[in-house]
PDB file of C-alpha atoms in Angstrom:
ATOM      1  CA  MET A   1     111.068 156.462  85.710  1.00  0.00           C
ATOM      2  CA  GLN A   2     113.910 158.790  86.686  1.00  0.00           C
ATOM      3  CA  ASN A   3     114.859 159.066  83.019  1.00  0.00           C
ATOM      4  CA  LEU A   4     111.488 160.691  82.277  1.00  0.00           C
ATOM      5  CA  ILE A   5     111.374 163.319  85.013  1.00  0.00           C
ATOM      6  CA  LEU A   6     112.754 166.220  82.954  1.00  0.00           C
ATOM      7  CA  ASP A   7     110.368 165.379  80.121  1.00  0.00           C
ATOM      8  CA  PHE A   8     107.450 165.516  82.550  1.00  0.00           C
ATOM      9  CA  LEU A   9     108.803 168.864  83.778  1.00  0.00           C
ATOM     10  CA  ARG A  10     108.478 170.196  80.225  1.00  0.00           C
ATOM     11  CA  VAL A  11     104.883 168.923  80.205  1.00  0.00           C
ATOM     12  CA  THR A  12     103.832 170.860  83.319  1.00  0.00           C
ATOM     13  CA  GLU A  13     105.791 173.941  82.253  1.00  0.00           C
ATOM     14  CA  SER A  14     103.972 173.930  78.909  1.00  0.00           C
ATOM     15  CA  ALA A  15     100.561 173.664  80.594  1.00  0.00           C
ATOM     16  CA  ALA A  16     101.382 176.469  83.036  1.00  0.00           C
ATOM     17  CA  ILE A  17     102.614 178.788  80.285  1.00  0.00           C
ATOM     18  CA  ALA A  18      99.514 178.060  78.188  1.00  0.00           C
ATOM     19  CA  SER A  19      97.263 178.934  81.132  1.00  0.00           C
ATOM     20  CA  MET A  20      98.953 182.255  81.910  1.00  0.00           C
ATOM     21  CA  PRO A  21      96.913 184.440  79.494  1.00  0.00           C
ATOM     22  CA  TRP A  22      93.745 183.263  81.261  1.00  0.00           C
ATOM     23  CA  ILE A  23      94.783 184.216  84.790  1.00  0.00           C
ATOM     24  CA  GLY A  24      92.100 186.600  86.046  1.00  0.00           C
ATOM     25  CA  SER A  25      89.996 186.171  82.875  1.00  0.00           C
ATOM     26  CA  GLY A  26      86.996 184.499  84.505  1.00  0.00           C
ATOM     27  CA  ASN A  27      86.911 181.973  81.643  1.00  0.00           C
ATOM     28  CA  LYS A  28      87.363 178.495  83.156  1.00  0.00           C
ATOM     29  CA  ILE A  29      86.591 176.605  79.954  1.00  0.00           C
ATOM     30  CA  ALA A  30      89.163 178.485  77.900  1.00  0.00           C
ATOM     31  CA  ALA A  31      91.819 178.232  80.606  1.00  0.00           C
ATOM     32  CA  ASP A  32      91.325 174.498  81.046  1.00  0.00           C
ATOM     33  CA  GLY A  33      91.259 173.970  77.281  1.00  0.00           C
ATOM     34  CA  ALA A  34      94.493 175.857  76.689  1.00  0.00           C
ATOM     35  CA  ALA A  35      96.361 174.034  79.463  1.00  0.00           C
ATOM     36  CA  THR A  36      94.986 170.640  78.391  1.00  0.00           C
ATOM     37  CA  ASP A  37      95.939 171.134  74.739  1.00  0.00           C
ATOM     38  CA  ALA A  38      99.479 172.121  75.736  1.00  0.00           C
ATOM     39  CA  MET A  39      99.821 169.191  78.145  1.00  0.00           C
ATOM     40  CA  ARG A  40      98.527 166.655  75.615  1.00  0.00           C
ATOM     41  CA  GLU A  41     100.874 167.934  72.906  1.00  0.00           C
ATOM     42  CA  ALA A  42     103.884 167.746  75.238  1.00  0.00           C
ATOM     43  CA  LEU A  43     102.931 164.252  76.429  1.00  0.00           C
ATOM     44  CA  ASN A  44     102.573 163.032  72.853  1.00  0.00           C
ATOM     45  CA  ASN A  45     106.126 164.192  72.131  1.00  0.00           C
ATOM     46  CA  MET A  46     107.547 161.983  74.898  1.00  0.00           C
ATOM     47  CA  LYS A  47     109.170 158.623  74.106  1.00  0.00           C
ATOM     48  CA  MET A  48     106.808 156.414  76.117  1.00  0.00           C
ATOM     49  CA  GLU A  49     103.538 154.526  75.950  1.00  0.00           C
ATOM     50  CA  ALA A  50     101.331 156.039  78.646  1.00  0.00           C
ATOM     51  CA  THR A  51      97.742 155.647  79.789  1.00  0.00           C
ATOM     52  CA  VAL A  52      95.832 158.356  81.639  1.00  0.00           C
ATOM     53  CA  VAL A  53      94.456 156.499  84.660  1.00  0.00           C
ATOM     54  CA  ILE A  54      93.370 159.665  86.437  1.00  0.00           C
ATOM     55  CA  GLY A  55      92.299 162.586  84.274  1.00  0.00           C
ATOM     56  CA  GLU A  56      89.642 165.215  83.891  1.00  0.00           C
ATOM     57  CA  GLY A  57      86.747 162.975  83.009  1.00  0.00           C
ATOM     58  CA  GLU A  58      85.541 159.854  81.257  1.00  0.00           C
ATOM     59  CA  ILE A  59      86.111 159.010  77.609  1.00  0.00           C
ATOM     60  CA  ASP A  60      83.008 160.861  76.390  1.00  0.00           C
ATOM     61  CA  GLU A  61      84.278 164.125  77.850  1.00  0.00           C
ATOM     62  CA  ALA A  62      87.142 164.719  75.398  1.00  0.00           C
ATOM     63  CA  PRO A  63      88.920 167.030  74.529  1.00  0.00           C
ATOM     64  CA  MET A  64      90.003 166.900  78.184  1.00  0.00           C
ATOM     65  CA  LEU A  65      92.675 164.363  79.055  1.00  0.00           C
ATOM     66  CA  TYR A  66      90.226 161.599  79.848  1.00  0.00           C
ATOM     67  CA  ILE A  67      90.545 158.399  81.842  1.00  0.00           C
ATOM     68  CA  GLY A  68      91.828 155.676  79.526  1.00  0.00           C
ATOM     69  CA  GLU A  69      93.385 158.021  76.954  1.00  0.00           C
ATOM     70  CA  ARG A  70      96.667 156.810  75.445  1.00  0.00           C
ATOM     71  CA  VAL A  71      99.462 159.349  75.018  1.00  0.00           C
ATOM     72  CA  GLY A  72     103.122 159.292  74.065  1.00  0.00           C
ATOM     73  CA  ALA A  73     105.122 158.738  70.905  1.00  0.00           C
ATOM     74  CA  GLY A  74     105.923 155.103  71.709  1.00  0.00           C
ATOM     75  CA  GLY A  75     108.964 153.511  73.265  1.00  0.00           C
ATOM     76  CA  SER A  76     110.084 151.081  75.926  1.00  0.00           C
ATOM     77  CA  HIS A  77     108.617 152.979  78.875  1.00  0.00           C
ATOM     78  CA  LYS A  78     105.124 151.689  79.799  1.00  0.00           C
ATOM     79  CA  VAL A  79     103.643 154.302  82.104  1.00  0.00           C
ATOM     80  CA  ASP A  80     100.473 155.168  84.018  1.00  0.00           C
ATOM     81  CA  ILE A  81      99.890 158.878  84.536  1.00  0.00           C
ATOM     82  CA  ALA A  82      97.582 161.024  86.646  1.00  0.00           C
ATOM     83  CA  VAL A  83      97.143 164.559  85.342  1.00  0.00           C
ATOM     84  CA  ASP A  84      95.568 167.877  86.122  1.00  0.00           C
ATOM     85  CA  PRO A  85      96.497 170.563  83.579  1.00  0.00           C
ATOM     86  CA  ILE A  86      95.148 173.156  86.029  1.00  0.00           C
ATOM     87  CA  GLU A  87      94.742 172.083  89.628  1.00  0.00           C
ATOM     88  CA  GLY A  88      92.832 175.141  90.786  1.00  0.00           C
ATOM     89  CA  THR A  89      90.982 176.401  87.724  1.00  0.00           C
ATOM     90  CA  THR A  90      88.769 178.716  89.784  1.00  0.00           C
ATOM     91  CA  PRO A  91      91.662 180.512  91.508  1.00  0.00           C
ATOM     92  CA  THR A  92      93.461 180.729  88.158  1.00  0.00           C
ATOM     93  CA  VAL A  93      90.656 182.566  86.375  1.00  0.00           C
ATOM     94  CA  ASN A  94      89.971 184.667  89.481  1.00  0.00           C
ATOM     95  CA  GLY A  95      93.610 185.724  89.765  1.00  0.00           C
ATOM     96  CA  GLN A  96      94.003 184.043  93.150  1.00  0.00           C
ATOM     97  CA  SER A  97      96.656 181.827  94.719  1.00  0.00           C
ATOM     98  CA  ASN A  98      96.800 178.001  94.795  1.00  0.00           C
ATOM     99  CA  ALA A  99      96.985 176.929  91.149  1.00  0.00           C
ATOM    100  CA  ILE A 100      99.447 174.478  89.625  1.00  0.00           C
ATOM    101  CA  ALA A 101      99.891 172.324  86.535  1.00  0.00           C
ATOM    102  CA  VAL A 102     100.610 168.840  87.845  1.00  0.00           C
ATOM    103  CA  ILE A 103     101.356 165.299  86.732  1.00  0.00           C
ATOM    104  CA  ALA A 104     102.183 162.068  88.539  1.00  0.00           C
ATOM    105  CA  ALA A 105     103.604 158.982  86.862  1.00  0.00           C
ATOM    106  CA  ALA A 106     104.523 155.406  87.707  1.00  0.00           C
ATOM    107  CA  PRO A 107     105.106 152.134  85.836  1.00  0.00           C
ATOM    108  CA  LYS A 108     102.069 150.598  84.149  1.00  0.00           C
ATOM    109  CA  GLY A 109      99.672 148.930  86.576  1.00  0.00           C
ATOM    110  CA  THR A 110     100.860 150.716  89.728  1.00  0.00           C
ATOM    111  CA  LEU A 111      98.395 153.628  90.023  1.00  0.00           C
ATOM    112  CA  LEU A 112      94.760 153.335  91.075  1.00  0.00           C
ATOM    113  CA  TYR A 113      92.433 153.186  88.086  1.00  0.00           C
ATOM    114  CA  ALA A 114      89.251 154.806  89.330  1.00  0.00           C
ATOM    115  CA  PRO A 115      86.374 156.977  88.105  1.00  0.00           C
ATOM    116  CA  ASP A 116      86.208 160.723  88.563  1.00  0.00           C
ATOM    117  CA  MET A 117      84.126 160.993  91.757  1.00  0.00           C
ATOM    118  CA  TYR A 118      84.327 162.113  95.366  1.00  0.00           C
ATOM    119  CA  MET A 119      86.985 160.589  97.604  1.00  0.00           C
ATOM    120  CA  LYS A 120      87.634 160.950 101.329  1.00  0.00           C
ATOM    121  CA  LYS A 121      91.346 161.407 102.090  1.00  0.00           C
ATOM    122  CA  LEU A 122      93.617 161.433 105.123  1.00  0.00           C
ATOM    123  CA  ALA A 123      97.325 162.269 104.764  1.00  0.00           C
ATOM    124  CA  VAL A 124     100.272 162.691 107.116  1.00  0.00           C
ATOM    125  CA  GLY A 125     104.014 163.156 106.868  1.00  0.00           C
ATOM    126  CA  PRO A 126     106.765 160.583 107.422  1.00  0.00           C
ATOM    127  CA  ARG A 127     106.840 160.736 111.225  1.00  0.00           C
ATOM    128  CA  ALA A 128     103.175 159.743 111.477  1.00  0.00           C
ATOM    129  CA  LYS A 129     103.343 157.068 108.774  1.00  0.00           C
ATOM    130  CA  GLY A 130     101.723 153.866 110.014  1.00  0.00           C
ATOM    131  CA  LYS A 131      99.851 155.662 112.800  1.00  0.00           C
ATOM    132  CA  ILE A 132      96.624 156.660 110.995  1.00  0.00           C
ATOM    133  CA  ASP A 133      93.460 154.711 110.244  1.00  0.00           C
ATOM    134  CA  LEU A 134      90.629 156.193 108.191  1.00  0.00           C
ATOM    135  CA  ASN A 135      88.269 153.657 109.784  1.00  0.00           C
ATOM    136  CA  GLU A 136      88.858 155.200 113.215  1.00  0.00           C
ATOM    137  CA  PRO A 137      87.277 158.431 114.557  1.00  0.00           C
ATOM    138  CA  ILE A 138      89.162 161.613 113.767  1.00  0.00           C
ATOM    139  CA  GLU A 139      89.773 162.146 117.487  1.00  0.00           C
ATOM    140  CA  GLU A 140      91.846 158.947 117.654  1.00  0.00           C
ATOM    141  CA  ASN A 141      93.809 159.915 114.558  1.00  0.00           C
ATOM    142  CA  ILE A 142      94.503 163.347 116.027  1.00  0.00           C
ATOM    143  CA  ALA A 143      95.881 161.780 119.207  1.00  0.00           C
ATOM    144  CA  ALA A 144      98.003 159.273 117.262  1.00  0.00           C
ATOM    145  CA  VAL A 145      99.497 161.937 114.982  1.00  0.00           C
ATOM    146  CA  ALA A 146     100.262 164.233 117.920  1.00  0.00           C
ATOM    147  CA  LYS A 147     102.137 161.405 119.662  1.00  0.00           C
ATOM    148  CA  ALA A 148     104.039 160.473 116.489  1.00  0.00           C
ATOM    149  CA  ASN A 149     105.006 164.081 115.810  1.00  0.00           C
ATOM    150  CA  LYS A 150     105.943 164.659 119.484  1.00  0.00           C
ATOM    151  CA  LYS A 151     103.492 167.510 119.877  1.00  0.00           C
ATOM    152  CA  ALA A 152     100.744 168.414 122.256  1.00  0.00           C
ATOM    153  CA  ILE A 153      97.351 168.162 120.550  1.00  0.00           C
ATOM    154  CA  SER A 154      97.013 171.941 120.976  1.00  0.00           C
ATOM    155  CA  GLU A 155     100.115 172.343 118.774  1.00  0.00           C
ATOM    156  CA  LEU A 156      98.748 170.219 115.934  1.00  0.00           C
ATOM    157  CA  ASN A 157      97.981 171.911 112.588  1.00  0.00           C
ATOM    158  CA  VAL A 158      95.231 170.313 110.493  1.00  0.00           C
ATOM    159  CA  LEU A 159      94.354 171.348 106.919  1.00  0.00           C
ATOM    160  CA  ILE A 160      90.811 170.901 105.631  1.00  0.00           C
ATOM    161  CA  GLN A 161      88.909 172.401 102.708  1.00  0.00           C
ATOM    162  CA  ASP A 162      86.375 175.079 103.558  1.00  0.00           C
ATOM    163  CA  ARG A 163      83.203 173.322 102.414  1.00  0.00           C
ATOM    164  CA  SER A 164      79.825 172.836 104.091  1.00  0.00           C
ATOM    165  CA  ARG A 165      80.293 169.051 103.977  1.00  0.00           C
ATOM    166  CA  HIS A 166      83.192 169.446 106.410  1.00  0.00           C
ATOM    167  CA  HIS A 167      81.501 171.599 109.074  1.00  0.00           C
ATOM    168  CA  ASP A 168      80.894 168.725 111.478  1.00  0.00           C
ATOM    169  CA  ILE A 169      84.415 167.320 111.223  1.00  0.00           C
ATOM    170  CA  ILE A 170      85.893 170.805 111.627  1.00  0.00           C
ATOM    171  CA  ASP A 171      84.001 171.236 114.903  1.00  0.00           C
ATOM    172  CA  ARG A 172      85.159 167.822 116.113  1.00  0.00           C
ATOM    173  CA  ILE A 173      88.801 168.597 115.309  1.00  0.00           C
ATOM    174  CA  ARG A 174      88.620 171.931 117.105  1.00  0.00           C
ATOM    175  CA  ASN A 175      86.997 170.268 120.101  1.00  0.00           C
ATOM    176  CA  THR A 176      90.159 168.148 120.486  1.00  0.00           C
ATOM    177  CA  GLY A 177      92.164 171.358 120.851  1.00  0.00           C
ATOM    178  CA  ALA A 178      93.968 171.013 117.509  1.00  0.00           C
ATOM    179  CA  LYS A 179      94.216 173.996 115.174  1.00  0.00           C
ATOM    180  CA  VAL A 180      92.215 173.890 111.931  1.00  0.00           C
ATOM    181  CA  HIS A 181      93.478 175.795 108.896  1.00  0.00           C
ATOM    182  CA  LEU A 182      90.887 176.142 106.136  1.00  0.00           C
ATOM    183  CA  PHE A 183      91.651 176.404 102.438  1.00  0.00           C
ATOM    184  CA  HIS A 184      89.379 176.931  99.424  1.00  0.00           C
ATOM    185  CA  ASP A 185      91.045 175.163  96.485  1.00  0.00           C
ATOM    186  CA  GLY A 186      94.043 173.000  95.672  1.00  0.00           C
ATOM    187  CA  ASP A 187      93.984 169.892  97.830  1.00  0.00           C
ATOM    188  CA  VAL A 188      96.930 168.309  95.955  1.00  0.00           C
ATOM    189  CA  ILE A 189      99.027 171.188  97.242  1.00  0.00           C
ATOM    190  CA  TYR A 190      97.775 170.764 100.785  1.00  0.00           C
ATOM    191  CA  SER A 191      98.038 166.981 101.036  1.00  0.00           C
ATOM    192  CA  THR A 192     101.628 167.236  99.772  1.00  0.00           C
ATOM    193  CA  SER A 193     102.396 169.949 102.331  1.00  0.00           C
ATOM    194  CA  THR A 194     102.056 167.441 105.190  1.00  0.00           C
ATOM    195  CA  CYS A 195     105.389 165.971 104.065  1.00  0.00           C
ATOM    196  CA  ILE A 196     107.340 169.250 103.933  1.00  0.00           C
ATOM    197  CA  GLU A 197     108.611 169.758 107.465  1.00  0.00           C
ATOM    198  CA  THR A 198     109.230 173.494 107.174  1.00  0.00           C
ATOM    199  CA  LEU A 199     105.501 174.077 106.550  1.00  0.00           C
ATOM    200  CA  ASP A 200     104.574 172.542 109.949  1.00  0.00           C
ATOM    201  CA  ILE A 201     101.399 170.817 108.716  1.00  0.00           C
ATOM    202  CA  ASP A 202     100.570 167.656 110.658  1.00  0.00           C
ATOM    203  CA  LEU A 203      97.456 166.271 108.994  1.00  0.00           C
ATOM    204  CA  PHE A 204      95.294 166.736 105.910  1.00  0.00           C
ATOM    205  CA  LEU A 205      91.694 165.531 105.840  1.00  0.00           C
ATOM    206  CA  GLY A 206      88.687 166.030 103.616  1.00  0.00           C
ATOM    207  CA  ILE A 207      86.335 164.943 100.876  1.00  0.00           C
ATOM    208  CA  GLY A 208      87.349 166.048  97.393  1.00  0.00           C
ATOM    209  CA  GLY A 209      87.986 164.667  93.931  1.00  0.00           C
ATOM    210  CA  ALA A 210      89.476 161.221  93.344  1.00  0.00           C
ATOM    211  CA  PRO A 211      91.849 162.608  90.670  1.00  0.00           C
ATOM    212  CA  GLU A 212      93.346 164.982  93.227  1.00  0.00           C
ATOM    213  CA  GLY A 213      93.506 162.094  95.687  1.00  0.00           C
ATOM    214  CA  VAL A 214      95.692 159.938  93.452  1.00  0.00           C
ATOM    215  CA  LEU A 215      97.920 162.878  92.512  1.00  0.00           C
ATOM    216  CA  GLY A 216      98.348 163.723  96.188  1.00  0.00           C
ATOM    217  CA  ALA A 217      98.961 160.069  97.063  1.00  0.00           C
ATOM    218  CA  VAL A 218     101.889 159.909  94.658  1.00  0.00           C
ATOM    219  CA  ALA A 219     103.445 163.087  96.080  1.00  0.00           C
ATOM    220  CA  VAL A 220     102.974 161.867  99.651  1.00  0.00           C
ATOM    221  CA  ARG A 221     104.507 158.464  98.837  1.00  0.00           C
ATOM    222  CA  CYS A 222     107.409 160.141  97.053  1.00  0.00           C
ATOM    223  CA  LEU A 223     108.168 162.089 100.249  1.00  0.00           C
ATOM    224  CA  GLY A 224     107.763 159.172 102.655  1.00  0.00           C
ATOM    225  CA  GLY A 225     104.388 160.036 104.159  1.00  0.00           C
ATOM    226  CA  GLU A 226     101.107 158.149 104.137  1.00  0.00           C
ATOM    227  CA  MET A 227      97.677 158.629 102.625  1.00  0.00           C
ATOM    228  CA  GLN A 228      94.522 156.565 103.062  1.00  0.00           C
ATOM    229  CA  ALA A 229      91.364 157.141 101.062  1.00  0.00           C
ATOM    230  CA  LYS A 230      87.831 155.945 100.386  1.00  0.00           C
ATOM    231  CA  LEU A 231      85.789 156.392  97.230  1.00  0.00           C
ATOM    232  CA  MET A 232      82.357 157.895  97.806  1.00  0.00           C
ATOM    233  CA  PRO A 233      79.975 156.946  94.981  1.00  0.00           C
ATOM    234  CA  GLN A 234      76.999 159.320  94.969  1.00  0.00           C
ATOM    235  CA  ASN A 235      74.592 157.115  93.011  1.00  0.00           C
ATOM    236  CA  ASP A 236      74.115 153.662  91.473  1.00  0.00           C
ATOM    237  CA  ASN A 237      75.811 154.684  88.237  1.00  0.00           C
ATOM    238  CA  GLU A 238      78.995 155.691  90.059  1.00  0.00           C
ATOM    239  CA  PHE A 239      78.912 152.498  92.105  1.00  0.00           C
ATOM    240  CA  ILE A 240      78.584 150.414  88.931  1.00  0.00           C
ATOM    241  CA  ARG A 241      81.374 152.374  87.264  1.00  0.00           C
ATOM    242  CA  CYS A 242      83.721 151.487  90.135  1.00  0.00           C
ATOM    243  CA  LYS A 243      83.003 147.802  89.631  1.00  0.00           C
ATOM    244  CA  GLU A 244      83.498 148.121  85.875  1.00  0.00           C
ATOM    245  CA  MET A 245      86.960 149.541  86.566  1.00  0.00           C
ATOM    246  CA  GLY A 246      87.918 146.635  88.819  1.00  0.00           C
ATOM    247  CA  ILE A 247      87.088 148.090  92.250  1.00  0.00           C
ATOM    248  CA  ASN A 248      84.962 145.281  93.654  1.00  0.00           C
ATOM    249  CA  ASN A 249      84.217 146.957  96.988  1.00  0.00           C
ATOM    250  CA  PRO A 250      83.923 150.719  96.405  1.00  0.00           C
ATOM    251  CA  ASN A 251      83.114 151.232 100.104  1.00  0.00           C
ATOM    252  CA  ALA A 252      86.404 149.780 101.327  1.00  0.00           C
ATOM    253  CA  ILE A 253      89.274 151.852 102.675  1.00  0.00           C
ATOM    254  CA  LEU A 254      92.042 152.270 100.103  1.00  0.00           C
ATOM    255  CA  HIS A 255      95.440 152.014 101.756  1.00  0.00           C
ATOM    256  CA  HIS A 256      98.401 153.850 100.318  1.00  0.00           C
ATOM    257  CA  ASN A 257      99.722 150.805  98.467  1.00  0.00           C
ATOM    258  CA  GLN A 258      96.373 150.537  96.647  1.00  0.00           C
ATOM    259  CA  LEU A 259      96.561 154.171  95.519  1.00  0.00           C
ATOM    260  CA  VAL A 260     100.156 153.844  94.300  1.00  0.00           C
ATOM    261  CA  SER A 261     101.947 150.529  94.723  1.00  0.00           C
ATOM    262  CA  THR A 262     105.558 151.485  94.023  1.00  0.00           C
ATOM    263  CA  ASP A 263     108.259 153.899  95.152  1.00  0.00           C
ATOM    264  CA  ASP A 264     109.361 154.139  91.511  1.00  0.00           C
ATOM    265  CA  CYS A 265     107.024 157.085  90.965  1.00  0.00           C
ATOM    266  CA  LEU A 266     107.305 160.741  90.056  1.00  0.00           C
ATOM    267  CA  PHE A 267     105.419 163.919  90.915  1.00  0.00           C
ATOM    268  CA  VAL A 268     105.993 167.167  89.024  1.00  0.00           C
ATOM    269  CA  ALA A 269     104.175 170.470  89.574  1.00  0.00           C
ATOM    270  CA  THR A 270     104.687 173.898  87.995  1.00  0.00           C
ATOM    271  CA  GLY A 271     103.196 176.987  89.597  1.00  0.00           C
ATOM    272  CA  ILE A 272     100.500 178.923  87.787  1.00  0.00           C
ATOM    273  CA  THR A 273      99.742 181.251  90.693  1.00  0.00           C
ATOM    274  CA  ASN A 274     101.598 181.421  94.021  1.00  0.00           C
ATOM    275  CA  ASN A 275     101.020 178.579  96.493  1.00  0.00           C
ATOM    276  CA  LEU A 276     102.662 176.697  99.365  1.00  0.00           C
ATOM    277  CA  LEU A 277     104.691 174.456  97.052  1.00  0.00           C
ATOM    278  CA  VAL A 278     105.944 176.733  94.269  1.00  0.00           C
ATOM    279  CA  ASP A 279     105.813 180.302  92.991  1.00  0.00           C
ATOM    280  CA  GLY A 280     103.413 181.312  90.251  1.00  0.00           C
ATOM    281  CA  ILE A 281     104.501 181.947  86.673  1.00  0.00           C
ATOM    282  CA  LYS A 282     105.976 185.384  85.939  1.00  0.00           C
ATOM    283  CA  THR A 283     107.399 187.258  82.979  1.00  0.00           C
ATOM    284  CA  ASP A 284     110.188 189.696  82.293  1.00  0.00           C
ATOM    285  CA  ASP A 285     110.830 191.566  79.054  1.00  0.00           C
ATOM    286  CA  ASN A 286     111.794 188.421  77.154  1.00  0.00           C
ATOM    287  CA  ASN A 287     110.820 185.314  79.084  1.00  0.00           C
ATOM    288  CA  TYR A 288     108.278 183.329  81.017  1.00  0.00           C
ATOM    289  CA  ILE A 289     109.750 182.428  84.404  1.00  0.00           C
ATOM    290  CA  THR A 290     108.421 179.184  85.859  1.00  0.00           C
ATOM    291  CA  HIS A 291     108.987 177.571  89.239  1.00  0.00           C
ATOM    292  CA  SER A 292     108.493 173.824  89.606  1.00  0.00           C
ATOM    293  CA  ALA A 293     108.780 171.037  92.164  1.00  0.00           C
ATOM    294  CA  LEU A 294     110.189 167.646  91.115  1.00  0.00           C
ATOM    295  CA  ILE A 295     109.740 164.720  93.509  1.00  0.00           C
ATOM    296  CA  ASN A 296     111.238 161.273  92.939  1.00  0.00           C
ATOM    297  CA  GLY A 297     109.887 158.425  95.055  1.00  0.00           C
ATOM    298  CA  ASN A 298     113.157 156.502  95.052  1.00  0.00           C
ATOM    299  CA  GLU A 299     115.009 159.445  96.580  1.00  0.00           C
ATOM    300  CA  LYS A 300     112.349 160.769  98.983  1.00  0.00           C
ATOM    301  CA  LYS A 301     113.360 164.353  98.319  1.00  0.00           C
ATOM    302  CA  ILE A 302     111.996 167.423  96.569  1.00  0.00           C
ATOM    303  CA  ARG A 303     113.937 169.498  94.050  1.00  0.00           C
ATOM    304  CA  TYR A 304     112.958 172.969  92.889  1.00  0.00           C
ATOM    305  CA  VAL A 305     113.615 174.132  89.346  1.00  0.00           C
ATOM    306  CA  LYS A 306     113.425 177.698  88.065  1.00  0.00           C
ATOM    307  CA  CYS A 307     113.265 177.967  84.286  1.00  0.00           C
ATOM    308  CA  THR A 308     113.079 180.739  81.707  1.00  0.00           C
ATOM    309  CA  SER A 309     111.296 180.230  78.370  1.00  0.00           C
ATOM    310  CA  PRO A 310     111.088 182.751  75.527  1.00  0.00           C
ATOM    311  CA  LEU A 311     107.918 184.829  75.361  1.00  0.00           C
ATOM    312  CA  SER A 312     107.781 183.836  71.706  1.00  0.00           C
ATOM    313  CA  GLN A 313     106.711 180.335  72.813  1.00  0.00           C
ATOM    314  CA  THR A 314     103.320 179.712  71.265  1.00  0.00           C
ATOM    315  CA  VAL A 315     100.312 179.896  73.624  1.00  0.00           C
ATOM    316  CA  LYS A 316      96.607 180.325  73.063  1.00  0.00           C
ATOM    317  CA  THR A 317      95.834 183.968  73.778  1.00  0.00           C
ATOM    318  CA  LEU A 318      92.677 185.822  74.670  1.00  0.00           C
ATOM    319  CA  GLU A 319      90.389 186.544  71.744  1.00  0.00           C
TER     320      GLU A 319
END
């Protein structure tokens, strides 16, 4: 997998550059389409045989990179990939922070193959690995993480998305004395942040998309942390779809090894707009300037790459 990491960097850079003309445009469909087209083209130029196990929808929702789509130009590498050409489409088209182009990859058969639906997620950094349990009340997890991180509960920083579905859990966390930090979009960014010590984030919790859950799970595993999750089918059709994709008990807790079962995994993200992980894309007189994070699960470290690309690089522009 390490041999592919720079190729995947070119994939996320291409998607970020393609999305740049749509920053602040208000046009989510056009922004997503431009980034997806660029990502698919770059993936199809790679020497690999890859399957999209987590994408932007089911097979009937093309032209997005859909679950089950095959990409790559062929080769000896058999790869599963999870993609989001724009993680944070709303902030992108509103000219706000917290948008990245992101991809996670691992050998074939090692990433969760699951439908696009809601997922409950709990993530912590390396010091609290092995101390969390999504089956237990949040109060017990708060206490366990505080002990593992050698903090008083009042010093604990918890990230959770600002959504009405989280109001009760937010109140319960605050009642423990822990500090709650709310965010609006970009839960891949925030789950990953639990593993970056300088950011001082102790725990991430919330209900969001399963695609973002698997992407975040790869990043967290790459950095030595832990994530647990639970799919949340909203109707009979979603429940049946889980079973069709091999998830016999959709109500069961998914431990980290079920989300991604190997350390031989990669996570690559390029900034579209500024966020906790990387800077947003910029330009000077001649170049796009991108900032990316590369994380290799075998090394348990994060590398940052700043790259310049000619403004003449072809992107879909506003019409």
